[in-house]
PDB file of C-alpha atoms in Angstrom:
ATOM      1  CA  MET A   1     -29.631 -39.644  37.409  1.00  0.00           C
ATOM      2  CA  LYS A   2     -31.965 -41.480  39.871  1.00  0.00           C
ATOM      3  CA  ILE A   3     -33.463 -38.767  42.211  1.00  0.00           C
ATOM      4  CA  VAL A   4     -35.342 -39.863  45.434  1.00  0.00           C
ATOM      5  CA  ILE A   5     -37.739 -36.999  46.755  1.00  0.00           C
ATOM      6  CA  PHE A   6     -38.923 -37.606  50.285  1.00  0.00           C
ATOM      7  CA  GLY A   7     -41.996 -35.111  50.551  1.00  0.00           C
ATOM      8  CA  GLY A   8     -42.251 -35.385  46.791  1.00  0.00           C
ATOM      9  CA  ALA A   9     -45.998 -34.750  46.959  1.00  0.00           C
ATOM     10  CA  GLY A  10     -45.496 -31.517  48.690  1.00  0.00           C
ATOM     11  CA  PHE A  11     -45.158 -28.026  47.167  1.00  0.00           C
ATOM     12  CA  ILE A  12     -41.264 -28.013  46.721  1.00  0.00           C
ATOM     13  CA  GLY A  13     -41.210 -31.780  46.363  1.00  0.00           C
ATOM     14  CA  VAL A  14     -43.746 -32.100  43.340  1.00  0.00           C
ATOM     15  CA  ASN A  15     -42.073 -29.089  41.654  1.00  0.00           C
ATOM     16  CA  SER A  16     -38.720 -30.834  42.022  1.00  0.00           C
ATOM     17  CA  ALA A  17     -40.266 -34.066  40.477  1.00  0.00           C
ATOM     18  CA  TYR A  18     -41.692 -32.132  37.491  1.00  0.00           C
ATOM     19  CA  TYR A  19     -38.291 -30.574  36.985  1.00  0.00           C
ATOM     20  CA  PHE A  20     -36.321 -33.553  36.997  1.00  0.00           C
ATOM     21  CA  VAL A  21     -38.510 -36.020  35.161  1.00  0.00           C
ATOM     22  CA  GLU A  22     -39.041 -33.335  32.472  1.00  0.00           C
ATOM     23  CA  ARG A  23     -35.168 -33.441  32.074  1.00  0.00           C
ATOM     24  CA  GLY A  24     -35.027 -37.081  31.565  1.00  0.00           C
ATOM     25  CA  HIS A  25     -34.062 -38.219  35.067  1.00  0.00           C
ATOM     26  CA  GLU A  26     -35.620 -41.129  36.803  1.00  0.00           C
ATOM     27  CA  VAL A  27     -37.659 -39.969  39.979  1.00  0.00           C
ATOM     28  CA  ILE A  28     -39.001 -41.813  42.963  1.00  0.00           C
ATOM     29  CA  ILE A  29     -41.604 -39.949  45.235  1.00  0.00           C
ATOM     30  CA  ILE A  30     -41.666 -40.938  49.058  1.00  0.00           C
ATOM     31  CA  ASP A  31     -44.467 -39.303  50.901  1.00  0.00           C
ATOM     32  CA  ASN A  32     -47.001 -40.171  53.654  1.00  0.00           C
ATOM     33  CA  LEU A  33     -49.651 -37.686  51.779  1.00  0.00           C
ATOM     34  CA  SER A  34     -50.520 -36.207  55.086  1.00  0.00           C
ATOM     35  CA  ARG A  35     -50.501 -32.674  54.062  1.00  0.00           C
ATOM     36  CA  ILE A  36     -53.583 -31.112  52.416  1.00  0.00           C
ATOM     37  CA  GLY A  37     -53.158 -30.981  48.631  1.00  0.00           C
ATOM     38  CA  SER A  38     -50.368 -33.632  48.455  1.00  0.00           C
ATOM     39  CA  GLU A  39     -52.777 -36.303  47.160  1.00  0.00           C
ATOM     40  CA  TYR A  40     -54.098 -33.846  44.519  1.00  0.00           C
ATOM     41  CA  ASN A  41     -50.464 -33.107  43.543  1.00  0.00           C
ATOM     42  CA  LEU A  42     -49.522 -36.759  43.272  1.00  0.00           C
ATOM     43  CA  GLN A  43     -52.428 -37.443  41.173  1.00  0.00           C
ATOM     44  CA  GLN A  44     -51.674 -34.822  38.824  1.00  0.00           C
ATOM     45  CA  ILE A  45     -48.066 -35.562  38.098  1.00  0.00           C
ATOM     46  CA  GLN A  46     -48.768 -39.401  37.866  1.00  0.00           C
ATOM     47  CA  GLN A  47     -51.535 -38.679  35.261  1.00  0.00           C
ATOM     48  CA  LYS A  48     -48.658 -37.105  33.169  1.00  0.00           C
ATOM     49  CA  TYR A  49     -45.610 -39.181  34.015  1.00  0.00           C
ATOM     50  CA  THR A  50     -44.973 -42.748  35.103  1.00  0.00           C
ATOM     51  CA  ILE A  51     -43.317 -41.928  38.549  1.00  0.00           C
ATOM     52  CA  PRO A  52     -42.905 -44.740  41.139  1.00  0.00           C
ATOM     53  CA  PHE A  53     -44.599 -43.811  44.481  1.00  0.00           C
ATOM     54  CA  ILE A  54     -43.780 -45.333  47.939  1.00  0.00           C
ATOM     55  CA  ARG A  55     -46.125 -44.317  50.789  1.00  0.00           C
ATOM     56  CA  ALA A  56     -44.099 -44.018  53.896  1.00  0.00           C
ATOM     57  CA  ASP A  57     -43.410 -41.885  56.803  1.00  0.00           C
ATOM     58  CA  ILE A  58     -39.979 -40.593  57.564  1.00  0.00           C
ATOM     59  CA  ARG A  59     -40.648 -41.619  61.134  1.00  0.00           C
ATOM     60  CA  ASP A  60     -40.913 -45.350  60.255  1.00  0.00           C
ATOM     61  CA  PHE A  61     -37.141 -46.214  60.114  1.00  0.00           C
ATOM     62  CA  GLU A  62     -37.467 -49.776  59.182  1.00  0.00           C
ATOM     63  CA  LEU A  63     -39.621 -49.105  56.181  1.00  0.00           C
ATOM     64  CA  ILE A  64     -37.346 -45.992  54.948  1.00  0.00           C
ATOM     65  CA  CYS A  65     -34.379 -48.316  55.375  1.00  0.00           C
ATOM     66  CA  THR A  66     -35.781 -51.063  53.374  1.00  0.00           C
ATOM     67  CA  SER A  67     -37.293 -48.801  50.733  1.00  0.00           C
ATOM     68  CA  LEU A  68     -33.977 -47.104  50.136  1.00  0.00           C
ATOM     69  CA  ALA A  69     -32.181 -50.429  50.073  1.00  0.00           C
ATOM     70  CA  ASP A  70     -34.552 -51.859  47.485  1.00  0.00           C
ATOM     71  CA  LEU A  71     -33.788 -48.810  45.258  1.00  0.00           C
ATOM     72  CA  GLY A  72     -30.145 -49.689  44.500  1.00  0.00           C
ATOM     73  CA  HIS A  73     -27.893 -47.025  43.190  1.00  0.00           C
ATOM     74  CA  ILE A  74     -29.139 -43.544  43.871  1.00  0.00           C
ATOM     75  CA  ASP A  75     -27.725 -40.289  42.504  1.00  0.00           C
ATOM     76  CA  GLY A  76     -29.429 -37.783  44.627  1.00  0.00           C
ATOM     77  CA  VAL A  77     -31.747 -37.502  47.710  1.00  0.00           C
ATOM     78  CA  LEU A  78     -33.989 -34.577  48.314  1.00  0.00           C
ATOM     79  CA  LEU A  79     -35.128 -34.479  51.885  1.00  0.00           C
ATOM     80  CA  LEU A  80     -38.165 -32.183  51.896  1.00  0.00           C
ATOM     81  CA  ALA A  81     -40.525 -34.052  53.942  1.00  0.00           C
ATOM     82  CA  GLY A  82     -41.305 -32.283  57.361  1.00  0.00           C
ATOM     83  CA  GLN A  83     -43.650 -30.407  59.669  1.00  0.00           C
ATOM     84  CA  VAL A  84     -43.496 -26.865  58.204  1.00  0.00           C
ATOM     85  CA  ALA A  85     -45.320 -24.520  60.485  1.00  0.00           C
ATOM     86  CA  VAL A  86     -43.897 -22.719  63.569  1.00  0.00           C
ATOM     87  CA  THR A  87     -47.306 -22.337  65.068  1.00  0.00           C
ATOM     88  CA  THR A  88     -48.047 -26.100  64.867  1.00  0.00           C
ATOM     89  CA  SER A  89     -44.674 -26.923  66.382  1.00  0.00           C
ATOM     90  CA  VAL A  90     -45.712 -24.746  69.463  1.00  0.00           C
ATOM     91  CA  THR A  91     -49.034 -26.590  69.534  1.00  0.00           C
ATOM     92  CA  ASN A  92     -47.633 -30.005  69.243  1.00  0.00           C
ATOM     93  CA  PRO A  93     -43.645 -29.978  69.924  1.00  0.00           C
ATOM     94  CA  ARG A  94     -43.365 -33.670  70.251  1.00  0.00           C
ATOM     95  CA  GLU A  95     -44.850 -34.355  66.793  1.00  0.00           C
ATOM     96  CA  ASP A  96     -42.871 -31.577  65.277  1.00  0.00           C
ATOM     97  CA  PHE A  97     -39.740 -33.221  66.874  1.00  0.00           C
ATOM     98  CA  GLU A  98     -40.571 -36.794  65.687  1.00  0.00           C
ATOM     99  CA  ILE A  99     -40.989 -35.774  62.173  1.00  0.00           C
ATOM    100  CA  ASN A 100     -38.208 -33.056  61.720  1.00  0.00           C
ATOM    101  CA  ALA A 101     -35.531 -34.280  63.920  1.00  0.00           C
ATOM    102  CA  LEU A 102     -36.020 -37.985  64.271  1.00  0.00           C
ATOM    103  CA  GLY A 103     -37.323 -38.249  60.677  1.00  0.00           C
ATOM    104  CA  THR A 104     -34.145 -36.593  59.368  1.00  0.00           C
ATOM    105  CA  PHE A 105     -31.939 -38.753  61.514  1.00  0.00           C
ATOM    106  CA  ASN A 106     -33.891 -41.965  60.181  1.00  0.00           C
ATOM    107  CA  VAL A 107     -32.927 -41.062  56.431  1.00  0.00           C
ATOM    108  CA  LEU A 108     -29.308 -40.309  57.281  1.00  0.00           C
ATOM    109  CA  GLU A 109     -29.145 -43.782  59.256  1.00  0.00           C
ATOM    110  CA  ALA A 110     -30.670 -45.621  56.473  1.00  0.00           C
ATOM    111  CA  LEU A 111     -28.116 -44.286  53.741  1.00  0.00           C
ATOM    112  CA  ARG A 112     -25.462 -44.952  56.232  1.00  0.00           C
ATOM    113  CA  ILE A 113     -26.501 -48.592  57.036  1.00  0.00           C
ATOM    114  CA  ASN A 114     -27.269 -49.284  53.251  1.00  0.00           C
ATOM    115  CA  ARG A 115     -23.739 -47.783  52.357  1.00  0.00           C
ATOM    116  CA  GLN A 116     -25.480 -45.609  49.715  1.00  0.00           C
ATOM    117  CA  HIS A 117     -23.799 -42.300  48.945  1.00  0.00           C
ATOM    118  CA  PRO A 118     -25.879 -40.182  46.760  1.00  0.00           C
ATOM    119  CA  LEU A 119     -25.862 -36.481  47.462  1.00  0.00           C
ATOM    120  CA  LEU A 120     -28.491 -35.740  50.210  1.00  0.00           C
ATOM    121  CA  ILE A 121     -29.905 -32.276  50.137  1.00  0.00           C
ATOM    122  CA  PHE A 122     -31.653 -31.154  53.153  1.00  0.00           C
ATOM    123  CA  SER A 123     -34.493 -28.507  53.171  1.00  0.00           C
ATOM    124  CA  SER A 124     -33.558 -26.397  56.292  1.00  0.00           C
ATOM    125  CA  THR A 125     -34.664 -22.910  57.276  1.00  0.00           C
ATOM    126  CA  ASN A 126     -33.503 -19.461  58.294  1.00  0.00           C
ATOM    127  CA  LYS A 127     -35.269 -20.192  61.614  1.00  0.00           C
ATOM    128  CA  VAL A 128     -32.067 -21.813  62.780  1.00  0.00           C
ATOM    129  CA  TYR A 129     -30.707 -18.314  63.307  1.00  0.00           C
ATOM    130  CA  GLY A 130     -33.447 -17.592  65.748  1.00  0.00           C
ATOM    131  CA  LYS A 131     -34.544 -13.953  66.465  1.00  0.00           C
ATOM    132  CA  MET A 132     -31.315 -12.374  65.678  1.00  0.00           C
ATOM    133  CA  ASP A 133     -31.632  -9.866  68.444  1.00  0.00           C
ATOM    134  CA  GLN A 134     -27.996  -8.854  68.161  1.00  0.00           C
ATOM    135  CA  VAL A 135     -28.788  -7.460  64.476  1.00  0.00           C
ATOM    136  CA  GLY A 136     -30.179  -3.912  64.563  1.00  0.00           C
ATOM    137  CA  ILE A 137     -33.460  -3.155  62.662  1.00  0.00           C
ATOM    138  CA  THR A 138     -34.373   0.206  61.256  1.00  0.00           C
ATOM    139  CA  GLU A 139     -37.385   1.494  59.185  1.00  0.00           C
ATOM    140  CA  ARG A 140     -36.644   2.825  55.823  1.00  0.00           C
ATOM    141  CA  ASN A 141     -39.286   3.782  53.283  1.00  0.00           C
ATOM    142  CA  GLY A 142     -42.223   2.016  55.168  1.00  0.00           C
ATOM    143  CA  ARG A 143     -40.334  -1.212  55.825  1.00  0.00           C
ATOM    144  CA  TYR A 144     -38.100  -2.709  58.324  1.00  0.00           C
ATOM    145  CA  GLU A 145     -34.637  -3.596  57.264  1.00  0.00           C
ATOM    146  CA  TYR A 146     -31.272  -4.598  58.774  1.00  0.00           C
ATOM    147  CA  ASP A 147     -29.237  -1.679  59.912  1.00  0.00           C
ATOM    148  CA  THR A 148     -26.207  -3.359  58.243  1.00  0.00           C
ATOM    149  CA  MET A 149     -25.633  -6.435  56.301  1.00  0.00           C
ATOM    150  CA  VAL A 150     -27.295  -4.963  53.218  1.00  0.00           C
ATOM    151  CA  SER A 151     -26.234  -7.977  51.182  1.00  0.00           C
ATOM    152  CA  GLY A 152     -27.977 -10.492  53.486  1.00  0.00           C
ATOM    153  CA  VAL A 153     -27.035 -12.905  56.242  1.00  0.00           C
ATOM    154  CA  SER A 154     -24.027 -15.226  55.838  1.00  0.00           C
ATOM    155  CA  GLU A 155     -23.654 -18.882  56.812  1.00  0.00           C
ATOM    156  CA  ASP A 156     -21.374 -17.613  59.588  1.00  0.00           C
ATOM    157  CA  MET A 157     -24.186 -16.201  61.470  1.00  0.00           C
ATOM    158  CA  GLN A 158     -24.388 -17.544  65.032  1.00  0.00           C
ATOM    159  CA  LEU A 159     -27.135 -20.521  65.296  1.00  0.00           C
ATOM    160  CA  ASP A 160     -29.725 -19.690  67.856  1.00  0.00           C
ATOM    161  CA  PHE A 161     -32.775 -22.174  67.492  1.00  0.00           C
ATOM    162  CA  TYR A 162     -35.992 -20.468  68.562  1.00  0.00           C
ATOM    163  CA  SER A 163     -39.424 -22.220  68.896  1.00  0.00           C
ATOM    164  CA  PRO A 164     -39.865 -25.942  68.804  1.00  0.00           C
ATOM    165  CA  TYR A 165     -39.751 -25.747  64.845  1.00  0.00           C
ATOM    166  CA  GLY A 166     -36.453 -23.909  64.958  1.00  0.00           C
ATOM    167  CA  CYS A 167     -35.027 -26.590  67.287  1.00  0.00           C
ATOM    168  CA  SER A 168     -36.122 -29.619  65.279  1.00  0.00           C
ATOM    169  CA  LYS A 169     -35.197 -28.162  62.085  1.00  0.00           C
ATOM    170  CA  GLY A 170     -32.055 -26.956  63.604  1.00  0.00           C
ATOM    171  CA  SER A 171     -31.239 -30.431  64.985  1.00  0.00           C
ATOM    172  CA  GLY A 172     -31.782 -32.119  61.514  1.00  0.00           C
ATOM    173  CA  ASP A 173     -29.732 -29.346  59.851  1.00  0.00           C
ATOM    174  CA  GLN A 174     -26.610 -30.019  62.264  1.00  0.00           C
ATOM    175  CA  TYR A 175     -27.290 -33.904  61.921  1.00  0.00           C
ATOM    176  CA  VAL A 176     -27.115 -33.721  58.159  1.00  0.00           C
ATOM    177  CA  ARG A 177     -23.894 -31.480  58.238  1.00  0.00           C
ATOM    178  CA  ASP A 178     -22.089 -33.781  60.888  1.00  0.00           C
ATOM    179  CA  TYR A 179     -22.934 -37.030  58.904  1.00  0.00           C
ATOM    180  CA  ALA A 180     -20.785 -35.556  56.219  1.00  0.00           C
ATOM    181  CA  ARG A 181     -17.986 -34.943  58.718  1.00  0.00           C
ATOM    182  CA  MET A 182     -18.172 -38.274  60.589  1.00  0.00           C
ATOM    183  CA  TYR A 183     -19.403 -40.766  58.178  1.00  0.00           C
ATOM    184  CA  GLY A 184     -18.256 -39.301  54.981  1.00  0.00           C
ATOM    185  CA  LEU A 185     -22.140 -39.049  53.665  1.00  0.00           C
ATOM    186  CA  PRO A 186     -22.091 -36.390  50.893  1.00  0.00           C
ATOM    187  CA  THR A 187     -24.588 -33.950  52.286  1.00  0.00           C
ATOM    188  CA  VAL A 188     -25.774 -30.242  51.826  1.00  0.00           C
ATOM    189  CA  VAL A 189     -27.727 -28.127  53.845  1.00  0.00           C
ATOM    190  CA  MET A 190     -29.926 -25.509  52.214  1.00  0.00           C
ATOM    191  CA  ARG A 191     -31.197 -22.916  54.821  1.00  0.00           C
ATOM    192  CA  GLN A 192     -34.119 -21.719  52.896  1.00  0.00           C
ATOM    193  CA  SER A 193     -35.957 -18.517  53.365  1.00  0.00           C
ATOM    194  CA  CYS A 194     -39.389 -17.580  51.658  1.00  0.00           C
ATOM    195  CA  ILE A 195     -40.183 -20.025  48.794  1.00  0.00           C
ATOM    196  CA  TYR A 196     -43.214 -19.374  46.617  1.00  0.00           C
ATOM    197  CA  GLY A 197     -44.784 -20.597  43.359  1.00  0.00           C
ATOM    198  CA  ASN A 198     -47.181 -22.979  41.654  1.00  0.00           C
ATOM    199  CA  ARG A 199     -48.796 -25.855  43.453  1.00  0.00           C
ATOM    200  CA  GLN A 200     -48.517 -24.234  46.846  1.00  0.00           C
ATOM    201  CA  PHE A 201     -51.378 -24.799  49.139  1.00  0.00           C
ATOM    202  CA  GLY A 202     -50.547 -21.947  51.457  1.00  0.00           C
ATOM    203  CA  ILE A 203     -52.328 -21.634  54.840  1.00  0.00           C
ATOM    204  CA  GLU A 204     -52.413 -18.699  57.528  1.00  0.00           C
ATOM    205  CA  ASP A 205     -49.476 -19.916  59.381  1.00  0.00           C
ATOM    206  CA  GLN A 206     -47.255 -21.127  56.369  1.00  0.00           C
ATOM    207  CA  GLY A 207     -46.697 -20.218  52.791  1.00  0.00           C
ATOM    208  CA  TRP A 208     -47.794 -16.489  53.251  1.00  0.00           C
ATOM    209  CA  VAL A 209     -47.482 -15.431  49.544  1.00  0.00           C
ATOM    210  CA  ALA A 210     -49.620 -18.137  48.472  1.00  0.00           C
ATOM    211  CA  TRP A 211     -51.950 -17.747  51.325  1.00  0.00           C
ATOM    212  CA  PHE A 212     -52.402 -13.991  50.693  1.00  0.00           C
ATOM    213  CA  THR A 213     -53.070 -14.777  46.977  1.00  0.00           C
ATOM    214  CA  ILE A 214     -55.499 -17.452  47.763  1.00  0.00           C
ATOM    215  CA  ALA A 215     -57.533 -15.466  50.193  1.00  0.00           C
ATOM    216  CA  THR A 216     -57.642 -12.483  47.816  1.00  0.00           C
ATOM    217  CA  LEU A 217     -59.165 -14.674  44.886  1.00  0.00           C
ATOM    218  CA  LEU A 218     -61.585 -16.353  47.422  1.00  0.00           C
ATOM    219  CA  GLY A 219     -62.562 -13.039  49.197  1.00  0.00           C
ATOM    220  CA  LYS A 220     -61.261 -14.590  52.595  1.00  0.00           C
ATOM    221  CA  ASN A 221     -59.990 -12.203  55.381  1.00  0.00           C
ATOM    222  CA  ILE A 222     -56.253 -11.703  55.607  1.00  0.00           C
ATOM    223  CA  THR A 223     -54.766 -11.013  59.062  1.00  0.00           C
ATOM    224  CA  ILE A 224     -51.314  -9.564  59.308  1.00  0.00           C
ATOM    225  CA  PHE A 225     -49.646 -10.002  62.636  1.00  0.00           C
ATOM    226  CA  GLY A 226     -47.850  -6.868  63.366  1.00  0.00           C
ATOM    227  CA  ASP A 227     -47.919  -3.648  61.200  1.00  0.00           C
ATOM    228  CA  GLY A 228     -47.075  -5.295  57.873  1.00  0.00           C
ATOM    229  CA  LYS A 229     -43.775  -3.602  57.402  1.00  0.00           C
ATOM    230  CA  GLN A 230     -41.797  -6.746  58.208  1.00  0.00           C
ATOM    231  CA  ILE A 231     -40.080  -8.117  55.000  1.00  0.00           C
ATOM    232  CA  ARG A 232     -38.934 -11.287  53.625  1.00  0.00           C
ATOM    233  CA  ASP A 233     -36.933 -12.115  50.480  1.00  0.00           C
ATOM    234  CA  VAL A 234     -38.804 -14.347  48.082  1.00  0.00           C
ATOM    235  CA  LEU A 235     -37.443 -17.080  45.758  1.00  0.00           C
ATOM    236  CA  PHE A 236     -39.659 -18.753  42.964  1.00  0.00           C
ATOM    237  CA  VAL A 237     -39.450 -22.484  43.466  1.00  0.00           C
ATOM    238  CA  GLU A 238     -38.199 -23.291  40.143  1.00  0.00           C
ATOM    239  CA  ASP A 239     -35.008 -21.271  40.777  1.00  0.00           C
ATOM    240  CA  LEU A 240     -34.534 -23.386  44.123  1.00  0.00           C
ATOM    241  CA  VAL A 241     -34.987 -26.611  42.203  1.00  0.00           C
ATOM    242  CA  ARG A 242     -32.540 -25.553  39.695  1.00  0.00           C
ATOM    243  CA  LEU A 243     -30.185 -25.005  42.585  1.00  0.00           C
ATOM    244  CA  TYR A 244     -30.783 -28.529  43.908  1.00  0.00           C
ATOM    245  CA  GLU A 245     -29.852 -29.939  40.285  1.00  0.00           C
ATOM    246  CA  LEU A 246     -26.581 -27.703  40.372  1.00  0.00           C
ATOM    247  CA  ALA A 247     -25.746 -29.240  43.745  1.00  0.00           C
ATOM    248  CA  ILE A 248     -26.040 -32.845  42.627  1.00  0.00           C
ATOM    249  CA  LEU A 249     -24.166 -32.191  39.384  1.00  0.00           C
ATOM    250  CA  ASN A 250     -21.262 -30.633  41.369  1.00  0.00           C
ATOM    251  CA  LYS A 251     -21.369 -33.049  44.179  1.00  0.00           C
ATOM    252  CA  ASP A 252     -17.711 -33.003  45.035  1.00  0.00           C
ATOM    253  CA  GLN A 253     -17.823 -29.212  45.354  1.00  0.00           C
ATOM    254  CA  CYS A 254     -21.006 -29.115  47.395  1.00  0.00           C
ATOM    255  CA  ALA A 255     -20.715 -31.901  49.696  1.00  0.00           C
ATOM    256  CA  GLY A 256     -20.566 -31.126  53.531  1.00  0.00           C
ATOM    257  CA  LYS A 257     -21.373 -27.453  52.666  1.00  0.00           C
ATOM    258  CA  VAL A 258     -24.199 -25.156  54.148  1.00  0.00           C
ATOM    259  CA  TYR A 259     -25.732 -22.629  52.063  1.00  0.00           C
ATOM    260  CA  ASN A 260     -28.289 -19.816  52.863  1.00  0.00           C
ATOM    261  CA  VAL A 261     -31.071 -19.594  49.981  1.00  0.00           C
ATOM    262  CA  GLY A 262     -33.314 -16.904  49.183  1.00  0.00           C
ATOM    263  CA  GLY A 263     -34.173 -14.488  46.465  1.00  0.00           C
ATOM    264  CA  GLY A 264     -31.563 -11.852  47.368  1.00  0.00           C
ATOM    265  CA  PRO A 265     -31.878  -7.919  48.249  1.00  0.00           C
ATOM    266  CA  GLN A 266     -33.425  -7.126  45.229  1.00  0.00           C
ATOM    267  CA  HIS A 267     -36.459  -9.593  45.842  1.00  0.00           C
ATOM    268  CA  THR A 268     -37.522  -8.412  49.280  1.00  0.00           C
ATOM    269  CA  LEU A 269     -41.073  -7.841  50.021  1.00  0.00           C
ATOM    270  CA  SER A 270     -42.979  -6.424  52.946  1.00  0.00           C
ATOM    271  CA  LEU A 271     -46.411  -7.896  53.846  1.00  0.00           C
ATOM    272  CA  ASN A 272     -47.918  -4.564  53.048  1.00  0.00           C
ATOM    273  CA  GLU A 273     -46.295  -4.393  49.780  1.00  0.00           C
ATOM    274  CA  LEU A 274     -47.630  -7.850  48.861  1.00  0.00           C
ATOM    275  CA  VAL A 275     -51.246  -6.718  49.777  1.00  0.00           C
ATOM    276  CA  LYS A 276     -50.825  -3.846  47.322  1.00  0.00           C
ATOM    277  CA  ILE A 277     -49.544  -5.902  44.501  1.00  0.00           C
ATOM    278  CA  LEU A 278     -52.437  -8.236  44.914  1.00  0.00           C
ATOM    279  CA  ALA A 279     -54.913  -5.469  44.894  1.00  0.00           C
ATOM    280  CA  ARG A 280     -53.566  -4.181  41.591  1.00  0.00           C
ATOM    281  CA  ARG A 281     -53.153  -7.433  39.979  1.00  0.00           C
ATOM    282  CA  PHE A 282     -56.771  -8.550  40.664  1.00  0.00           C
ATOM    283  CA  ASN A 283     -58.345  -5.222  40.763  1.00  0.00           C
ATOM    284  CA  LYS A 284     -59.646  -5.699  44.198  1.00  0.00           C
ATOM    285  CA  GLU A 285     -59.975  -3.574  47.409  1.00  0.00           C
ATOM    286  CA  ILE A 286     -57.992  -5.497  50.192  1.00  0.00           C
ATOM    287  CA  ASN A 287     -58.489  -4.555  53.868  1.00  0.00           C
ATOM    288  CA  PRO A 288     -56.437  -6.681  55.876  1.00  0.00           C
ATOM    289  CA  GLY A 289     -56.847  -6.980  59.736  1.00  0.00           C
ATOM    290  CA  PHE A 290     -54.021  -6.419  61.887  1.00  0.00           C
ATOM    291  CA  GLY A 291     -53.191  -8.597  64.987  1.00  0.00           C
ATOM    292  CA  PRO A 292     -50.650  -8.395  67.666  1.00  0.00           C
ATOM    293  CA  GLY A 293     -47.199  -8.891  66.573  1.00  0.00           C
ATOM    294  CA  ALA A 294     -46.628 -12.281  68.160  1.00  0.00           C
ATOM    295  CA  PRO A 295     -42.659 -12.936  68.375  1.00  0.00           C
ATOM    296  CA  VAL A 296     -42.942 -16.382  67.148  1.00  0.00           C
ATOM    297  CA  ILE A 297     -44.418 -15.078  63.860  1.00  0.00           C
ATOM    298  CA  ARG A 298     -43.111 -11.561  63.396  1.00  0.00           C
ATOM    299  CA  LYS A 299     -39.582 -11.974  64.145  1.00  0.00           C
ATOM    300  CA  TYR A 300     -39.255 -14.314  61.387  1.00  0.00           C
ATOM    301  CA  MET A 301     -40.282 -11.631  58.576  1.00  0.00           C
ATOM    302  CA  TYR A 302     -36.940 -10.139  58.245  1.00  0.00           C
ATOM    303  CA  PRO A 303     -34.887 -11.007  55.105  1.00  0.00           C
ATOM    304  CA  ILE A 304     -32.470 -13.915  54.884  1.00  0.00           C
ATOM    305  CA  PHE A 305     -30.652 -14.631  51.634  1.00  0.00           C
ATOM    306  CA  THR A 306     -27.550 -15.743  49.864  1.00  0.00           C
ATOM    307  CA  LYS A 307     -24.482 -13.408  50.007  1.00  0.00           C
ATOM    308  CA  SER A 308     -24.585 -13.049  46.323  1.00  0.00           C
ATOM    309  CA  GLY A 309     -28.219 -12.466  45.943  1.00  0.00           C
ATOM    310  CA  LYS A 310     -28.104 -15.064  43.155  1.00  0.00           C
ATOM    311  CA  ILE A 311     -28.059 -18.671  42.494  1.00  0.00           C
TER     312      ILE A 311
END
């Protein structure tokens, strides 16, 4: 298969590139290399494999349209490029909109105009469900969990975009879904929760599992917003990429669908629990600081995962 990966030098993107090329597929990486670590990821994979690279920004419609047209037949497109931090979206909402909403629209339009029909997989987010104030939260065993919905949140949950990031990703999410309905483009929306794994350059406001790990190894301070009892389910990146592959191989069954994607009930983890795991693993004493439970950050630390809890 020929797989095009937008954001292919990022965390999920480069892991996807390794996965597909090692299984004999043709991979093309498209990235603007704006995120810290992306140039390193690209350099590392190109030292091992011959992978075409196109330097392009998804905000540049003409370049995206021309680049896709020049590639001819494509089997799958992974749309992983984007602005990824809630806090950054609050600071610069216009840039967040232009990347996540307009950029997603540009890729969809390029495929439509070029009359290309690969399966497009859009990396969406659980943030499209907002704060979920209608769902009760209770404390059990030193962690916050839902009162009900023990198997996780279903795709039928009401959308309620919250924060500029939630709005921009939610707009892209709905455009991707609607292009399947209105134009017959085969698309899949993956509303992803906490993805972690190799080659993740986590920072304080995004990629918390990686950031806690990096900070522990380097002796940096860790700040927890809230009391650390908030939980997320976690999914290893290679399991996510395997899901991408299964979707492409089962295009007819997946096209037009929306899926919540996460690690499942058995893989939930509170912030405090991760700190304890890292302390044991690296035999270090970790004393995190605690900051105010800012709604934009803390409310998103509750679990969201597939109904089955499995891929």
